[in-house]
mmCIF file of C-alpha atoms and ligand atoms in Angstrom:
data_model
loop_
_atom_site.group_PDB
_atom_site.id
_atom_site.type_symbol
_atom_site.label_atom_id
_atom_site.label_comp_id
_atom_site.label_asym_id
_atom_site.label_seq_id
_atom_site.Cartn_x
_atom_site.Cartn_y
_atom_site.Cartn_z
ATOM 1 C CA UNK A 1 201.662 110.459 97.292
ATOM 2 C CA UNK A 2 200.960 108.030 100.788
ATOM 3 C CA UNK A 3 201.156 111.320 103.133
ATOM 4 C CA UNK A 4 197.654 112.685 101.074
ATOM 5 C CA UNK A 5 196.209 108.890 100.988
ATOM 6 C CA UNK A 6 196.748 108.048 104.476
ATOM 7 C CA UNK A 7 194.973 111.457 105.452
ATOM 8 C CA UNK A 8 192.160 110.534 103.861
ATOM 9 C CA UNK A 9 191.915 107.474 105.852
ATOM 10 C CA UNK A 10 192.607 109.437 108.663
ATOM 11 C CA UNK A 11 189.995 111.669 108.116
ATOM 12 C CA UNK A 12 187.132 109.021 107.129
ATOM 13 C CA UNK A 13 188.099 107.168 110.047
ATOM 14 C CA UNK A 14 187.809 110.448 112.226
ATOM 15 C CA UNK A 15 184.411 111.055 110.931
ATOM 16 C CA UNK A 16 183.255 107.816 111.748
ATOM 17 C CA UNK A 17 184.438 107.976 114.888
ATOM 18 C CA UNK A 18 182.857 111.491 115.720
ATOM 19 C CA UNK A 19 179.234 111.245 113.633
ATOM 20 C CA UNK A 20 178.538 107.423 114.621
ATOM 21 C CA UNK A 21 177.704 105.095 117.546
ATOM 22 C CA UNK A 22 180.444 102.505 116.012
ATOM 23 C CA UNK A 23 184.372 103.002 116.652
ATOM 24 C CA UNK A 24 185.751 102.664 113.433
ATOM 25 C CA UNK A 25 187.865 99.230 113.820
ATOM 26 C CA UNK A 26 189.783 97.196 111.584
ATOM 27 C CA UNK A 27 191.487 93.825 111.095
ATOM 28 C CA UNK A 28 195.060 92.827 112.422
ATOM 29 C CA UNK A 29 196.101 92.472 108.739
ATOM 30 C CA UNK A 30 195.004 95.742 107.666
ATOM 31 C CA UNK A 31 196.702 97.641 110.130
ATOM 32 C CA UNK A 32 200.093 95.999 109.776
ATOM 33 C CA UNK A 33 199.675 96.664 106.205
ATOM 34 C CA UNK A 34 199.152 100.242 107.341
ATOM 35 C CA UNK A 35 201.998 100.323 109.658
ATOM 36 C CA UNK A 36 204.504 98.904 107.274
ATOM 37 C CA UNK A 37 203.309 102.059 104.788
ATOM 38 C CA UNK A 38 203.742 104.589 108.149
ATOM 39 C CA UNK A 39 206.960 102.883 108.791
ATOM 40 C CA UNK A 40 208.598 103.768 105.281
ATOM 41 C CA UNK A 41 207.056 107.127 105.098
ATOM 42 C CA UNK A 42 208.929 110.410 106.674
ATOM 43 C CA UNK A 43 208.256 111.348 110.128
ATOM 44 C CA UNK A 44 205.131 114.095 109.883
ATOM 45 C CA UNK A 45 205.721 117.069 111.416
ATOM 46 C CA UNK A 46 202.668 118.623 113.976
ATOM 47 C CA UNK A 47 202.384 121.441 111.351
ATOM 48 C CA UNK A 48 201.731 118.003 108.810
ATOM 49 C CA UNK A 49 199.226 117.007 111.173
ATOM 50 C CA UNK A 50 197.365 120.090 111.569
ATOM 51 C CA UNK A 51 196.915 120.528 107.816
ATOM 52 C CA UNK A 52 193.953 118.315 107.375
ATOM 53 C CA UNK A 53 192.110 119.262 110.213
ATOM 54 C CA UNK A 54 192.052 122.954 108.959
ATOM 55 C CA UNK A 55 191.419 121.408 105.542
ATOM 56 C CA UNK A 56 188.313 119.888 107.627
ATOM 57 C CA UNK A 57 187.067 122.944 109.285
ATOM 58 C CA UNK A 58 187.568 125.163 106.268
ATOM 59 C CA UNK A 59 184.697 123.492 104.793
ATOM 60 C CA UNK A 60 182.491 122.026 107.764
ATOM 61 C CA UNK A 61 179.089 122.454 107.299
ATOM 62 C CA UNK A 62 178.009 120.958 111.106
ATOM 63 C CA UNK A 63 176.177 124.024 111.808
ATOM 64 C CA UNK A 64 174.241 125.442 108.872
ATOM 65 C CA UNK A 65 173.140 128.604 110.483
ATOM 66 C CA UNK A 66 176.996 129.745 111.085
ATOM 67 C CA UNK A 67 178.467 128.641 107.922
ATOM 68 C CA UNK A 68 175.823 131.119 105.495
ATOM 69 C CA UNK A 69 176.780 133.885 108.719
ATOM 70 C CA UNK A 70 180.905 133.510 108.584
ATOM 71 C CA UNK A 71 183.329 134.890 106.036
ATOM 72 C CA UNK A 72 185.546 131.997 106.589
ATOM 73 C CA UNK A 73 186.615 129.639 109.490
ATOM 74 C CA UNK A 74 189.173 130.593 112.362
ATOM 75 C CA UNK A 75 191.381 127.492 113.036
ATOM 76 C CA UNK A 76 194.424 128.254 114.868
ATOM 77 C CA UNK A 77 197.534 130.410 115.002
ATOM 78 C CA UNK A 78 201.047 129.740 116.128
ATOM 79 C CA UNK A 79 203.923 127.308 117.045
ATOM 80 C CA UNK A 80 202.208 123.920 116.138
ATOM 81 C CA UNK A 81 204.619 122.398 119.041
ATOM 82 C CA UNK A 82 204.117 125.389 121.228
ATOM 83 C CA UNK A 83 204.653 124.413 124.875
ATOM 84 C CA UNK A 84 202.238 127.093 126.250
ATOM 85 C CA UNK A 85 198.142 126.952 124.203
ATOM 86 C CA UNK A 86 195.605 129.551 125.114
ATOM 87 C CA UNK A 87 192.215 128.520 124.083
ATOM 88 C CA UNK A 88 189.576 131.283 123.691
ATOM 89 C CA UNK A 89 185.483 131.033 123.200
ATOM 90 C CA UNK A 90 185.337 132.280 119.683
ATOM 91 C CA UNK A 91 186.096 134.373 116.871
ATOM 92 C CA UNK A 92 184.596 137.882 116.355
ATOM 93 C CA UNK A 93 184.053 140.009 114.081
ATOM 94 C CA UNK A 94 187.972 141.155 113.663
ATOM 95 C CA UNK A 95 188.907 137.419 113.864
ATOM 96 C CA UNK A 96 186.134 136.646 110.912
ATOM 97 C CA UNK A 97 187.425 139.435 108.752
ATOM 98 C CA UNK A 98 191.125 138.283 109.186
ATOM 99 C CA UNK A 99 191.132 134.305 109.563
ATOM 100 C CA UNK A 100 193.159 134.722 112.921
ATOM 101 C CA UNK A 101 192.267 134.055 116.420
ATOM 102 C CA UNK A 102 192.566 137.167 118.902
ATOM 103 C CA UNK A 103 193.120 139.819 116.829
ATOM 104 C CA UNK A 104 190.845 142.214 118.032
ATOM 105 C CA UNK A 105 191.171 144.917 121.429
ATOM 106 C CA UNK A 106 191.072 142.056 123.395
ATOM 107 C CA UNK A 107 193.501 140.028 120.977
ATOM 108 C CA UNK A 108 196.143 142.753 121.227
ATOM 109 C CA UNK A 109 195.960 142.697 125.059
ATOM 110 C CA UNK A 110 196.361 139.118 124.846
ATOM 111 C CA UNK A 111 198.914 139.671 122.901
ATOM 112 C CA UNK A 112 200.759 141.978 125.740
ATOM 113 C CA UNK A 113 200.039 139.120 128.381
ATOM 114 C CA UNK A 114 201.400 136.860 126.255
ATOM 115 C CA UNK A 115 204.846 139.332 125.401
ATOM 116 C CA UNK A 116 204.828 140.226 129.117
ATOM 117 C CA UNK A 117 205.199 136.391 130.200
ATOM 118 C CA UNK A 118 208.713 137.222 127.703
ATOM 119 C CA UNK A 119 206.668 135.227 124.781
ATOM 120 C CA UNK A 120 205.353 136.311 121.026
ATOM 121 C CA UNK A 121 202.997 135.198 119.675
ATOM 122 C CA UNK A 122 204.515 132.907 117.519
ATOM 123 C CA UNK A 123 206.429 130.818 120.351
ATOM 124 C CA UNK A 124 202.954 129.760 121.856
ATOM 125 C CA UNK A 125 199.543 128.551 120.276
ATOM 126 C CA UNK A 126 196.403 130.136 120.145
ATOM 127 C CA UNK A 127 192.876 128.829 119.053
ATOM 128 C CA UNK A 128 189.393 128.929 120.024
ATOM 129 C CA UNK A 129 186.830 126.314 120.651
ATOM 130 C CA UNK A 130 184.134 127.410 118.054
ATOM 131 C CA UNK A 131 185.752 127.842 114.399
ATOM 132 C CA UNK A 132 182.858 129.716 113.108
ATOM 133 C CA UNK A 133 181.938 133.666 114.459
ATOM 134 C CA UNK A 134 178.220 133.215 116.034
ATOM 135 C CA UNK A 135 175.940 134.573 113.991
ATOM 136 C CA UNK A 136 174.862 137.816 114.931
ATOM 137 C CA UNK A 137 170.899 139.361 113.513
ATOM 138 C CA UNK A 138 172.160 141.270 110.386
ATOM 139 C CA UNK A 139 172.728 144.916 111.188
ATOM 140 C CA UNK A 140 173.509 144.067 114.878
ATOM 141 C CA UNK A 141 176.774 145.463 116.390
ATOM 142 C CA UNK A 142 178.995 143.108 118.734
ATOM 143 C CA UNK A 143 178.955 139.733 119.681
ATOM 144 C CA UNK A 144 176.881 136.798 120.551
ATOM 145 C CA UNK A 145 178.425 133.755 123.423
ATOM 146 C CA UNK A 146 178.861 130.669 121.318
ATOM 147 C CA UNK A 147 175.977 128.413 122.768
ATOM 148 C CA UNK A 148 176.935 124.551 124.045
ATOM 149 C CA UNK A 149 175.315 122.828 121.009
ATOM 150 C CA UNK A 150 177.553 125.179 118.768
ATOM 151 C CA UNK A 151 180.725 124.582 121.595
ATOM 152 C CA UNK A 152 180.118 120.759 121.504
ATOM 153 C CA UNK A 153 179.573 120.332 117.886
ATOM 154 C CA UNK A 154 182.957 121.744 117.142
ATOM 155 C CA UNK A 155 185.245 120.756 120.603
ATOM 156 C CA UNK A 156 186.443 117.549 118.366
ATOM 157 C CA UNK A 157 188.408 119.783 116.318
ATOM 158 C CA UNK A 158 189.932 121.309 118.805
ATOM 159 C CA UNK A 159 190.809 117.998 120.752
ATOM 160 C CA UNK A 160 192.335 116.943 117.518
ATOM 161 C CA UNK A 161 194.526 120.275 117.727
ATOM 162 C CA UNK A 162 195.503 119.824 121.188
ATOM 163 C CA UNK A 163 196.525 116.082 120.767
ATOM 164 C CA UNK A 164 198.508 116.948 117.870
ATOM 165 C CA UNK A 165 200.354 120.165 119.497
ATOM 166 C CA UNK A 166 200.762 118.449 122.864
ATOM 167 C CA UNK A 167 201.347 121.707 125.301
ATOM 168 C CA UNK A 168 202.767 121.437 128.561
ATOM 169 C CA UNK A 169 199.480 124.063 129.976
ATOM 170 C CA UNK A 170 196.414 125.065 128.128
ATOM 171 C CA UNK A 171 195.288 128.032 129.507
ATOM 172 C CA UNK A 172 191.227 128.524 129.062
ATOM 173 C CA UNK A 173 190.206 132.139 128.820
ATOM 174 C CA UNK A 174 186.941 132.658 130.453
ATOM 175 C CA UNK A 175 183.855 131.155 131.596
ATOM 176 C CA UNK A 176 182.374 130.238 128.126
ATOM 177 C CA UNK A 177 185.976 128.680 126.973
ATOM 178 C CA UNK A 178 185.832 126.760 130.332
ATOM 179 C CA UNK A 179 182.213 125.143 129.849
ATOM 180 C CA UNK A 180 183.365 124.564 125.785
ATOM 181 C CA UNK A 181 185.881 122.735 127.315
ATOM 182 C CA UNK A 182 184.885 121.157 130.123
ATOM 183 C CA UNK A 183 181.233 120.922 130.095
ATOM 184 C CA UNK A 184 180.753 122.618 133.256
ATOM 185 C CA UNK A 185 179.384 126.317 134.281
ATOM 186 C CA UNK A 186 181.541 128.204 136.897
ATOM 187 C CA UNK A 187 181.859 131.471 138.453
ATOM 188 C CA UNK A 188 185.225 132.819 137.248
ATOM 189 C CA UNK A 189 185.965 133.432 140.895
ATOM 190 C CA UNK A 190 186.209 129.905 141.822
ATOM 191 C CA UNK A 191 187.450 128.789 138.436
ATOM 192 C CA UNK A 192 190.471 130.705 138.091
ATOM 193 C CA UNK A 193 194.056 130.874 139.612
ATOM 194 C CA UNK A 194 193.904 127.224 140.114
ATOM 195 C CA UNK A 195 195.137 124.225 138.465
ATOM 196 C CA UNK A 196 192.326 121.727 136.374
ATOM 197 C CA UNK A 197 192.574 119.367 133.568
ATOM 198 C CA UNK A 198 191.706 118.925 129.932
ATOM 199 C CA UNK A 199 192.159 115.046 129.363
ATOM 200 C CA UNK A 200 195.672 114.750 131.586
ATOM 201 C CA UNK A 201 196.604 118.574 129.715
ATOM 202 C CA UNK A 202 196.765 120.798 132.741
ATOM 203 C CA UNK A 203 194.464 123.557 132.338
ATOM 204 C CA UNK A 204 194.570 126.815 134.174
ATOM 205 C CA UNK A 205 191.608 129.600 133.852
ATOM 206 C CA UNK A 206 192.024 133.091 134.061
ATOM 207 C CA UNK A 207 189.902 135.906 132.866
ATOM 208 C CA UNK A 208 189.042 136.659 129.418
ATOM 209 C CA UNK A 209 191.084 139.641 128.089
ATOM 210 C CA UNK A 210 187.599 141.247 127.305
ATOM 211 C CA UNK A 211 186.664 141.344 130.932
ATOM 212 C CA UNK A 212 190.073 143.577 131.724
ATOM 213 C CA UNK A 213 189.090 145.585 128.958
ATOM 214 C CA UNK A 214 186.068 146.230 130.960
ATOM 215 C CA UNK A 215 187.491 146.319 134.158
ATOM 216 C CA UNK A 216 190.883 148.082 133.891
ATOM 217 C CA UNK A 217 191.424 148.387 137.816
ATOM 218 C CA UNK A 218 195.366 146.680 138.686
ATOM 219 C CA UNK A 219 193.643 144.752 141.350
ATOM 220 C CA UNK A 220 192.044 142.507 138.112
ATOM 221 C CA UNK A 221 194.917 142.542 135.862
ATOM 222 C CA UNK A 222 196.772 141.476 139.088
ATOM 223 C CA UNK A 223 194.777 138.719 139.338
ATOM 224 C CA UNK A 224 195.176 137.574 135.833
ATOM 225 C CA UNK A 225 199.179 138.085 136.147
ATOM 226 C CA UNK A 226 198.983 135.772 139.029
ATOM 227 C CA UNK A 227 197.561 132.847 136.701
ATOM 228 C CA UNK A 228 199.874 133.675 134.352
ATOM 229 C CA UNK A 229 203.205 133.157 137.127
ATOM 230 C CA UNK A 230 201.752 130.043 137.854
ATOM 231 C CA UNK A 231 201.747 129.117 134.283
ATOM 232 C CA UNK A 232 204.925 130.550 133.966
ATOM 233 C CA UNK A 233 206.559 127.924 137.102
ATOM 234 C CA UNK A 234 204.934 124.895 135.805
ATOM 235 C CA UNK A 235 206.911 125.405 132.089
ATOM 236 C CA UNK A 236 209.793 126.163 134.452
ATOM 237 C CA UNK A 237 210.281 129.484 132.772
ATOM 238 C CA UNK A 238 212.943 131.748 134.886
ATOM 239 C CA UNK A 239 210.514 134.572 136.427
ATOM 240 C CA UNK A 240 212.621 137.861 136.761
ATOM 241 C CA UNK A 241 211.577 139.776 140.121
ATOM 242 C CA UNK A 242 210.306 142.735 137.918
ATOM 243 C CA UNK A 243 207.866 140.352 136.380
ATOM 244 C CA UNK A 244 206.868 138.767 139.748
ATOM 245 C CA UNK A 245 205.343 142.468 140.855
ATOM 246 C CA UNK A 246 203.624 143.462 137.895
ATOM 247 C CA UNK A 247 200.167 145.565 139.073
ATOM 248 C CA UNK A 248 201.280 145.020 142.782
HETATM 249 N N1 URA B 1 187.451 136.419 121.794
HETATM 250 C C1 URA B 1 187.677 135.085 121.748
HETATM 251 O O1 URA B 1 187.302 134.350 122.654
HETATM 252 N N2 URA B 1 188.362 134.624 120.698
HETATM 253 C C2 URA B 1 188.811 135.394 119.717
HETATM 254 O O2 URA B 1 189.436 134.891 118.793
HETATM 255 C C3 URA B 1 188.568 136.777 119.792
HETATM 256 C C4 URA B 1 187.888 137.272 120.838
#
């Protein structure tokens, strides 16, 4: 009965915090009160925590013109204490249709990356940082960049994610993922293949798995591999000299 109660608060608290100037505050006795209930209540689990904030997104209305466009909202997929996140721009089509996040072409070579780094899919976590498929003119093929009103309207769902899963890397896919998350416009050729960070998370870049559909040459997917050993040394993973070669 609290767990439900307490995410209420939670969640009114969080939307104060996020939609007003004021930072939700509240008196000394009120939060021991609170902490005494936290105290006797079970440990949550991240996949606890994670629950209401998909509640949230399922039915978030923040940006009219995508929620009449999508079919439903794309929150997240995978290992809710994965040590390893990949954070794309956002869903298409595929990923509208299905509710998952990269399940498209470029989903299923993500997918390889991430098997070829000796993971599945299920041992690491992978989201986006728009919810909602950009609307597209009906009739149109393809799909549209999110823009940065749409990116920052929803990155505080995403934050929530991240603090919640608390990965050892983030890995940004892409120039549009990178200014979602950062704020800042790039050139993936001084972006990538270098270490940043997302509020203390370190944050590598790499290319989008769309662009190597595009550009299939090994010298690219060489250059993506590379992020991905560097990702691979900071989790401390054992690199097997096979994998250290890959598209030399
Ligand atoms: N591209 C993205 O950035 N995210 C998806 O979920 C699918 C394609």
């Amino acid at each position: 009965m609290l767990g439900p109660a307490l995410d209420l608060v939670l969640s009114a608290l969080e939307q104060i915090r996020d939609t007003s100037e004021r930072t939700p505050c509240a008196s000394r006795e009120t939060l021991n009160r609170l902490f005494a209930v936290t105290e006797t209540t079970p440990a949550r689990t991240s996949a606890d925590l994670l629950d209401p904030i998909r509640a949230r997104v399922q039915v978030c209305t923040k940006c009219p013109h995508l929620v009449r466009s999508r079919t439903q909202t794309v929150f997240g997929v995978g290992n809710p204490d994965a040590d390893l996140m990949f954070v794309g721009e956002a869903p298409g089509a595929d990923e509208d249709r299905q509710g998952e996040p990269f399940v498209g072409r470029a989903g299923q070579l993500l997918t390889r990356i991430i098997q070829t780094m000796g993971f599945s899919r299920s041992d690491v976590y992978i989201a986006n940082v728009l919810k909602c498929r950009p609307d597209m003119p009906s009739g149109s093929p393809g799909n549209r960049a999110p823009t940065p009103t749409e990116m920052r309207t929803c990155l505080p769902y995403l934050r929530e994610q991240i603090e919640i899963i608390q990965p050892k890397v983030l890995v940004a896919l892409g120039a549009v993922a990178v200014e979602g998350l950062l704020g800042t416009r790039g050139t993936m050729r001084e972006l990538r293949g270098r270490w940043h960070s997302f509020n203390g998370t370190p944050l590598m870049i790499t290319y989008h798995p769309a662009y190597l559909l595009r550009n299939q040459s090994p010298s690219e997917k060489r250059k993506v591999w590379e992020d991905m050993l560097q990702v691979l040394e900071h989790l401390g993973s054992n690199i097997t000299e096979k994998q250290r070669t890959y598209f030399l």
